[in-house]
Each structure stands twice: as C-alpha cells, then as structure tokens.
mmCIF file of C-alpha atoms in Angstrom:
data_model
loop_
_atom_site.group_PDB
_atom_site.id
_atom_site.type_symbol
_atom_site.label_atom_id
_atom_site.label_comp_id
_atom_site.label_asym_id
_atom_site.label_seq_id
_atom_site.Cartn_x
_atom_site.Cartn_y
_atom_site.Cartn_z
ATOM 1 C CA MET X 30 0.000 0.000 0.000
ATOM 2 C CA LEU X 31 2.813 2.390 0.871
ATOM 3 C CA GLU X 32 4.542 1.649 -2.424
ATOM 4 C CA GLU X 33 1.311 2.209 -4.339
ATOM 5 C CA LYS X 34 0.725 5.448 -2.448
ATOM 6 C CA GLY X 35 4.269 6.589 -3.200
ATOM 7 C CA VAL X 36 3.864 5.794 -6.867
ATOM 8 C CA SER X 37 0.551 7.637 -6.875
ATOM 9 C CA VAL X 38 2.156 10.728 -5.356
ATOM 10 C CA VAL X 39 4.935 10.658 -7.944
ATOM 11 C CA VAL X 40 2.443 10.262 -10.778
ATOM 12 C CA GLU X 41 0.371 13.152 -9.461
ATOM 13 C CA ALA X 42 3.478 15.299 -9.144
ATOM 14 C CA VAL X 43 4.506 14.470 -12.692
ATOM 15 C CA LEU X 44 1.027 15.285 -13.958
ATOM 16 C CA VAL X 45 1.047 18.587 -12.090
ATOM 17 C CA LEU X 46 4.451 19.467 -13.525
ATOM 18 C CA ALA X 47 3.280 18.431 -16.983
ATOM 19 C CA VAL X 48 0.538 21.047 -16.685
ATOM 20 C CA VAL X 49 2.394 23.737 -14.731
ATOM 21 C CA ILE X 50 5.658 23.882 -16.717
ATOM 22 C CA PRO X 51 4.016 24.413 -20.144
ATOM 23 C CA ALA X 52 1.734 27.013 -18.569
ATOM 24 C CA ILE X 53 4.735 28.822 -17.079
ATOM 25 C CA LEU X 54 6.619 28.673 -20.361
ATOM 26 C CA TYR X 55 3.605 29.916 -22.323
ATOM 27 C CA THR X 56 3.077 32.787 -19.873
ATOM 28 C CA SER X 57 6.756 33.652 -19.948
ATOM 29 C CA LEU X 58 7.014 33.608 -23.732
ATOM 30 C CA THR X 59 3.838 35.694 -24.051
ATOM 31 C CA TYR X 60 5.312 38.178 -21.599
ATOM 32 C CA GLN X 61 8.642 38.168 -23.438
ATOM 33 C CA ASN X 62 6.975 38.961 -26.758
ATOM 34 C CA HIS X 63 4.975 41.790 -25.209
ATOM 35 C CA ALA X 64 8.005 43.143 -23.340
ATOM 36 C CA LEU X 65 10.137 42.946 -26.483
ATOM 37 C CA HIS X 66 7.522 44.890 -28.464
ATOM 38 C CA GLU X 67 7.327 47.570 -25.766
ATOM 39 C CA MET X 68 11.101 47.890 -25.388
ATOM 40 C CA GLU X 69 11.645 48.143 -29.137
ATOM 41 C CA ALA X 70 9.003 50.876 -29.293
ATOM 42 C CA LYS X 71 10.725 52.677 -26.421
ATOM 43 C CA HIS X 72 14.101 52.346 -28.129
ATOM 44 C CA LEU X 73 12.829 53.951 -31.330
ATOM 45 C CA GLU X 74 11.411 56.849 -29.322
ATOM 46 C CA GLU X 75 14.888 57.294 -27.831
ATOM 47 C CA VAL X 76 16.396 57.312 -31.332
ATOM 48 C CA LYS X 77 13.864 59.950 -32.425
ATOM 49 C CA THR X 78 14.803 62.052 -29.401
ATOM 50 C CA ALA X 79 18.517 61.763 -30.233
ATOM 51 C CA PHE X 80 17.919 62.899 -33.821
ATOM 52 C CA LEU X 81 15.714 65.785 -32.670
ATOM 53 C CA GLN X 82 18.448 66.862 -30.249
ATOM 54 C CA LEU X 83 20.943 66.733 -33.108
ATOM 55 C CA GLN X 84 18.636 68.870 -35.254
ATOM 56 C CA THR X 85 18.249 71.486 -32.524
ATOM 57 C CA ALA X 86 21.988 71.548 -31.869
ATOM 58 C CA ALA X 87 22.769 71.987 -35.577
ATOM 59 C CA GLU X 88 20.558 75.080 -35.728
ATOM 60 C CA ARG X 89 22.658 76.696 -32.990
ATOM 61 C CA LEU X 90 26.143 75.805 -34.223
ATOM 62 C CA GLN X 91 28.607 78.407 -35.386
ATOM 63 C CA PRO X 92 31.842 77.743 -37.321
ATOM 64 C CA GLY X 93 34.199 75.649 -35.201
ATOM 65 C CA GLY X 94 31.436 74.555 -32.860
ATOM 66 C CA THR X 95 30.522 70.948 -32.124
ATOM 67 C CA ALA X 96 27.501 69.129 -30.760
ATOM 68 C CA THR X 97 27.403 65.517 -29.563
ATOM 69 C CA VAL X 98 24.450 63.301 -28.677
ATOM 70 C CA PRO X 99 24.413 59.635 -27.600
ATOM 71 C CA LEU X 100 22.653 57.117 -29.837
ATOM 72 C CA SER X 101 21.681 53.593 -28.805
ATOM 73 C CA LEU X 102 21.759 51.066 -31.645
ATOM 74 C CA GLY X 103 19.757 48.587 -29.555
ATOM 75 C CA GLY X 104 20.505 45.283 -27.879
ATOM 76 C CA GLU X 105 19.004 46.090 -24.484
ATOM 77 C CA PRO X 106 18.143 43.019 -22.361
ATOM 78 C CA VAL X 107 14.494 42.094 -21.920
ATOM 79 C CA PRO X 108 13.816 41.180 -18.268
ATOM 80 C CA SER X 109 12.469 37.695 -17.587
ATOM 81 C CA ILE X 110 9.702 36.801 -15.165
ATOM 82 C CA ILE X 111 11.335 33.383 -14.635
ATOM 83 C CA PRO X 112 14.880 33.987 -13.374
ATOM 84 C CA PHE X 113 15.721 30.262 -13.245
ATOM 85 C CA LEU X 114 14.937 29.797 -16.962
ATOM 86 C CA PRO X 115 17.567 32.039 -18.567
ATOM 87 C CA PHE X 116 17.009 30.682 -22.051
ATOM 88 C CA VAL X 117 13.795 32.700 -22.380
ATOM 89 C CA VAL X 118 15.597 35.975 -21.683
ATOM 90 C CA GLY X 119 15.864 38.053 -24.864
ATOM 91 C CA ARG X 120 17.382 41.262 -26.136
ATOM 92 C CA THR X 121 16.111 43.922 -28.459
ATOM 93 C CA ALA X 122 17.540 43.782 -31.957
ATOM 94 C CA GLY X 123 20.463 45.899 -33.055
ATOM 95 C CA GLY X 124 20.248 48.704 -35.584
ATOM 96 C CA THR X 125 22.246 50.420 -38.308
ATOM 97 C CA ILE X 126 23.513 53.987 -38.499
ATOM 98 C CA GLN X 127 24.848 55.200 -41.826
ATOM 99 C CA PHE X 128 25.802 58.374 -43.662
ATOM 100 C CA ASP X 129 25.074 58.873 -47.361
ATOM 101 C CA ASN X 130 27.300 61.618 -48.720
ATOM 102 C CA SER X 131 25.505 61.778 -52.075
ATOM 103 C CA TRP X 132 22.364 63.129 -50.385
ATOM 104 C CA GLY X 133 23.940 64.477 -47.197
ATOM 105 C CA ARG X 134 21.685 62.340 -45.001
ATOM 106 C CA LEU X 135 22.281 60.580 -41.703
ATOM 107 C CA LEU X 136 20.064 57.510 -41.348
ATOM 108 C CA PHE X 137 19.175 55.069 -38.572
ATOM 109 C CA ARG X 138 17.506 51.815 -39.603
ATOM 110 C CA SER X 139 15.912 49.488 -37.051
ATOM 111 C CA GLN X 140 15.936 45.705 -37.325
ATOM 112 C CA ASN X 141 13.243 44.810 -34.829
ATOM 113 C CA TYR X 142 11.860 41.420 -33.888
ATOM 114 C CA ARG X 143 8.349 42.547 -32.895
ATOM 115 C CA TYR X 144 7.846 46.284 -33.375
ATOM 116 C CA PRO X 145 7.455 47.530 -36.976
ATOM 117 C CA ASP X 146 10.766 48.529 -38.541
ATOM 118 C CA MET X 147 11.409 52.139 -39.465
ATOM 119 C CA GLU X 148 14.067 54.563 -40.618
ATOM 120 C CA ILE X 149 14.832 57.897 -38.978
ATOM 121 C CA ILE X 150 16.712 60.377 -41.158
ATOM 122 C CA TYR X 151 18.382 63.753 -40.707
ATOM 123 C CA GLU X 152 18.735 65.647 -43.997
ATOM 124 C CA ASN X 153 18.611 69.283 -45.078
ATOM 125 C CA GLY X 154 18.020 70.272 -41.461
ATOM 126 C CA ALA X 155 14.846 68.143 -41.170
ATOM 127 C CA ILE X 156 13.967 64.854 -39.468
ATOM 128 C CA LEU X 157 12.128 62.265 -41.568
ATOM 129 C CA LEU X 158 10.407 59.072 -40.472
ATOM 130 C CA VAL X 159 10.094 56.236 -43.001
ATOM 131 C CA GLN X 160 7.814 53.288 -42.238
ATOM 132 C CA GLU X 161 6.451 50.715 -44.683
ATOM 133 C CA GLY X 162 7.946 52.700 -47.557
ATOM 134 C CA GLU X 163 6.165 55.949 -46.647
ATOM 135 C CA ALA X 164 8.229 58.985 -45.645
ATOM 136 C CA LEU X 165 6.813 61.581 -43.277
ATOM 137 C CA MET X 166 8.413 64.767 -42.011
ATOM 138 C CA LEU X 167 8.753 64.303 -38.282
ATOM 139 C CA SER X 168 10.274 67.738 -37.701
ATOM 140 C CA PRO X 169 10.589 70.410 -40.432
ATOM 141 C CA PRO X 170 13.787 72.393 -40.976
ATOM 142 C CA ALA X 171 14.399 75.932 -39.798
ATOM 143 C CA ALA X 172 14.828 76.823 -43.449
ATOM 144 C CA LEU X 173 12.668 79.833 -44.326
ATOM 145 C CA ALA X 174 11.624 83.079 -42.716
ATOM 146 C CA VAL X 175 10.247 86.310 -44.185
ATOM 147 C CA ARG X 176 9.918 89.905 -43.054
ATOM 148 C CA GLU X 177 8.309 92.471 -45.332
ATOM 149 C CA ASN X 178 10.170 91.950 -48.639
ATOM 150 C CA GLU X 179 13.103 90.131 -47.049
ATOM 151 C CA VAL X 180 13.524 86.355 -47.383
ATOM 152 C CA TYR X 181 15.868 84.482 -45.041
ATOM 153 C CA HIS X 182 16.983 81.027 -46.127
ATOM 154 C CA GLN X 183 19.090 78.633 -44.016
ATOM 155 C CA VAL X 184 20.713 75.522 -45.506
ATOM 156 C CA PHE X 185 22.220 72.729 -43.406
ATOM 157 C CA GLU X 186 24.646 70.598 -45.414
ATOM 158 C CA LEU X 187 26.150 67.386 -44.032
ATOM 159 C CA GLU X 188 29.513 66.362 -45.439
ATOM 160 C CA GLY X 189 31.981 63.555 -44.841
ATOM 161 C CA GLU X 190 32.875 60.055 -45.921
ATOM 162 C CA ASN X 191 30.197 57.410 -46.283
ATOM 163 C CA PHE X 192 29.965 54.980 -43.389
ATOM 164 C CA ARG X 193 27.703 52.198 -42.193
ATOM 165 C CA ILE X 194 27.760 50.705 -38.687
ATOM 166 C CA SER X 195 25.500 47.853 -37.592
ATOM 167 C CA GLY X 196 25.328 46.311 -34.137
ATOM 168 C CA THR X 197 24.251 47.026 -30.587
ATOM 169 C CA GLY X 198 25.340 49.342 -27.796
ATOM 170 C CA VAL X 199 25.663 53.111 -27.547
ATOM 171 C CA LEU X 200 27.533 55.362 -29.972
ATOM 172 C CA SER X 201 28.088 59.113 -30.017
ATOM 173 C CA LEU X 202 27.043 61.287 -32.949
ATOM 174 C CA THR X 203 29.016 64.498 -33.333
ATOM 175 C CA LEU X 204 28.309 67.407 -35.665
ATOM 176 C CA ILE X 205 31.143 69.799 -36.450
ATOM 177 C CA CYS X 206 30.309 73.116 -38.092
ATOM 178 C CA GLU X 207 33.242 73.614 -40.458
ATOM 179 C CA ASN X 208 32.071 76.618 -42.422
ATOM 180 C CA LEU X 209 29.323 79.194 -42.798
ATOM 181 C CA LEU X 210 28.692 80.810 -46.171
ATOM 182 C CA VAL X 211 26.651 84.006 -46.143
ATOM 183 C CA SER X 212 25.265 85.712 -49.227
ATOM 184 C CA GLU X 213 22.578 88.201 -50.189
ATOM 185 C CA ASN X 214 20.952 89.184 -53.452
ATOM 186 C CA LEU X 215 18.428 91.693 -54.689
ATOM 187 C CA VAL X 216 15.672 90.162 -56.803
ATOM 188 C CA GLN X 217 14.245 92.901 -58.974
ATOM 189 C CA SER X 218 10.624 93.368 -59.941
ATOM 190 C CA GLY X 219 9.825 91.069 -62.855
ATOM 191 C CA GLU X 220 12.433 88.542 -61.697
ATOM 192 C CA ASN X 221 11.895 85.378 -59.664
ATOM 193 C CA LEU X 222 13.641 83.911 -56.646
ATOM 194 C CA THR X 223 13.863 80.109 -56.854
ATOM 195 C CA ILE X 224 14.618 78.092 -53.723
ATOM 196 C CA GLU X 225 15.226 74.428 -54.524
ATOM 197 C CA PHE X 226 15.380 71.409 -52.224
ATOM 198 C CA HIS X 227 16.932 68.027 -53.041
ATOM 199 C CA SER X 228 15.910 64.723 -51.469
ATOM 200 C CA PRO X 229 14.988 61.158 -52.474
ATOM 201 C CA ALA X 230 12.000 61.534 -50.119
ATOM 202 C CA GLU X 231 10.130 63.798 -52.520
ATOM 203 C CA ASP X 232 6.655 63.175 -51.091
ATOM 204 C CA ALA X 233 7.643 64.254 -47.575
ATOM 205 C CA TRP X 234 9.366 67.399 -48.833
ATOM 206 C CA THR X 235 6.474 68.221 -51.140
ATOM 207 C CA GLU X 236 4.107 68.131 -48.149
ATOM 208 C CA TYR X 237 6.434 70.453 -46.262
ATOM 209 C CA LEU X 238 6.698 72.871 -49.186
ATOM 210 C CA LEU X 239 2.927 72.908 -49.652
ATOM 211 C CA VAL X 240 2.635 74.174 -46.078
ATOM 212 C CA GLU X 241 5.343 76.783 -46.677
ATOM 213 C CA ASN X 242 3.677 77.782 -49.942
ATOM 214 C CA SER X 243 0.335 78.350 -48.200
ATOM 215 C CA TRP X 244 2.036 80.259 -45.390
ATOM 216 C CA LEU X 245 3.809 82.569 -47.843
ATOM 217 C CA ALA X 246 0.652 83.055 -49.918
ATOM 218 C CA ALA X 247 -1.237 84.124 -46.802
ATOM 219 C CA ARG X 248 1.376 86.862 -46.342
ATOM 220 C CA GLY X 249 1.001 88.181 -49.871
ATOM 221 C CA TYR X 250 4.158 86.782 -51.486
ATOM 222 C CA SER X 251 2.344 85.038 -54.401
ATOM 223 C CA PRO X 252 4.543 81.908 -54.420
ATOM 224 C CA THR X 253 4.335 78.987 -56.823
ATOM 225 C CA LEU X 254 5.540 75.439 -56.293
ATOM 226 C CA GLU X 255 7.108 73.286 -59.013
ATOM 227 C CA ASN X 256 8.297 69.881 -57.835
ATOM 228 C CA LEU X 257 10.708 70.773 -55.007
ATOM 229 C CA LYS X 258 11.193 74.359 -56.185
ATOM 230 C CA LEU X 259 9.605 77.259 -54.342
ATOM 231 C CA ILE X 260 9.361 80.302 -56.624
ATOM 232 C CA LEU X 261 8.791 83.840 -55.316
ATOM 233 C CA PRO X 262 8.361 86.920 -57.542
ATOM 234 C CA GLY X 263 10.419 90.045 -56.871
ATOM 235 C CA PRO X 264 11.131 92.577 -55.692
ATOM 236 C CA LEU X 265 12.806 90.777 -52.782
ATOM 237 C CA HIS X 266 15.936 91.004 -50.687
ATOM 238 C CA TYR X 267 17.278 87.451 -50.347
ATOM 239 C CA PHE X 268 19.596 86.416 -47.509
ATOM 240 C CA LYS X 269 21.126 82.935 -47.547
ATOM 241 C CA ARG X 270 23.189 81.146 -44.889
ATOM 242 C CA VAL X 271 24.763 77.763 -45.678
ATOM 243 C CA TYR X 272 26.048 75.776 -42.709
ATOM 244 C CA ARG X 273 28.518 73.090 -43.777
ATOM 245 C CA MET X 274 28.829 70.409 -41.143
ATOM 246 C CA ARG X 275 30.717 67.155 -40.808
ATOM 247 C CA VAL X 276 29.284 64.170 -38.979
ATOM 248 C CA ARG X 277 31.408 61.766 -36.941
ATOM 249 C CA VAL X 278 30.588 58.615 -35.014
ATOM 250 C CA GLY X 279 32.451 57.520 -31.890
ATOM 251 C CA SER X 280 32.156 54.693 -29.414
#
C-alpha cells in the first residue's frame, strides 16, 4: 500500500508538472513577446529624441562649434519573469547607423523582432520618419523666414565620408560646423527667386513645401511650387546662410 501510495504521489506530481511547466513557459514567452515589443518601441522613441536633439543643436552651431548626442543602436536586455529559466531571456535587436554623402543624409535603420521597422533620417536640417515605404516629415527644418520683402533662407549641409555601422550598444554622434557661407541678393521686380530642395523623399518634402507655400501666400508673397522648387516673384531682398557640417561617429 505504501509503495502504491508513493507511486501515486509521484504520478500526481509528474502530472502537475506536466501542466504547470508548459503554462509557465507559455506565460513567460507571451510576456517576453509583449516586453520585447514595448522595449523596441521605447528604443525607437529614444532614437527619435537623439535625432531631434541633433537637429536642434545643428541650428545653434557656429563655425568651429561641435555638438554631440548619444545614440543607442539597440541590444538592451528584456527582463524575464522566470529567473531560473535564462534561455527565455531576450534582447532587443540591433540597428544600423549610416551616412550617405551623395544626399547628405544621416540615417538610422531598425531591425526589430516585434515592433514595426522604421528609418529615422536627418537631412537638409529636417527629421524624416520612413515606415512601410512611406516617408513623413517628423520635424521640419528651420529653413525659411520672411519679413516684409526680405527672405531668409538657411541651408544645413552634411559632409563627410560614407559609413555604415550595424550592431548594438551606444555610440556618439558628433556634428562639427566647419564653415558658414553668407550671401545676399536683390531680386528685382519682374524677376523670380527660386529656392530648390533636393531629397529622395520627394513626397515628404512636397508636403512640407505645400505648407510653406500656403504660409507665404497668406502673407502676400504670391509663391508657386514646381516639384521641389519654391518660386517667389520680386522685388525681394534674399539672404542665404549655408552651414557646412561634418558628422562623426564615436564609441
């Protein structure tokens, strides 16, 4: 009887474990997937913040000045609710930071497991967000301002060698303002001032220029928009400032 009772207890224990362990694993994996999704979303918000900080810093730089912001590529650990089962502990995916000299754009590309992938781009003084092939302007550039018949135009040009870094961990992004070119021109009556933008993300920049076009029209400047060209009739006094900056990445 004692042997039968002992066997019965063992069988019951095995049956309990057969139910409990899969339930624990299922709960843990469900939690891990949810936690991974949330952490990847949080990481991308941190990347957006870093790019926005870089944008703000660039607008304040003068020749010889520098601005540095930290950028996490990813790889943060996902906490487990079952400490004694370390094999269910995960990490967020790494990312890629690259510079394209042909367009003067700094780009971060995520490689997520759960959260939708996206690209965050700094170009022409603006921040773009690209998701599922659609580009949106997350933060417009401080490019244009007007006062009476005066037009102020700021251009932020990124220069440097192409690079591409993929992985995890934290890097530093540094902008160095190497030069500032200042010019001014008088646009006579009967002449036109043409301000042109260049970007592979034409839809996002077109949306931005449509807003600028409406804003200028409301102030009586009679602008027209052709592709990525904003055209203003004279007479105007045109002031242009071109900030030439180099981007560097450090560990």
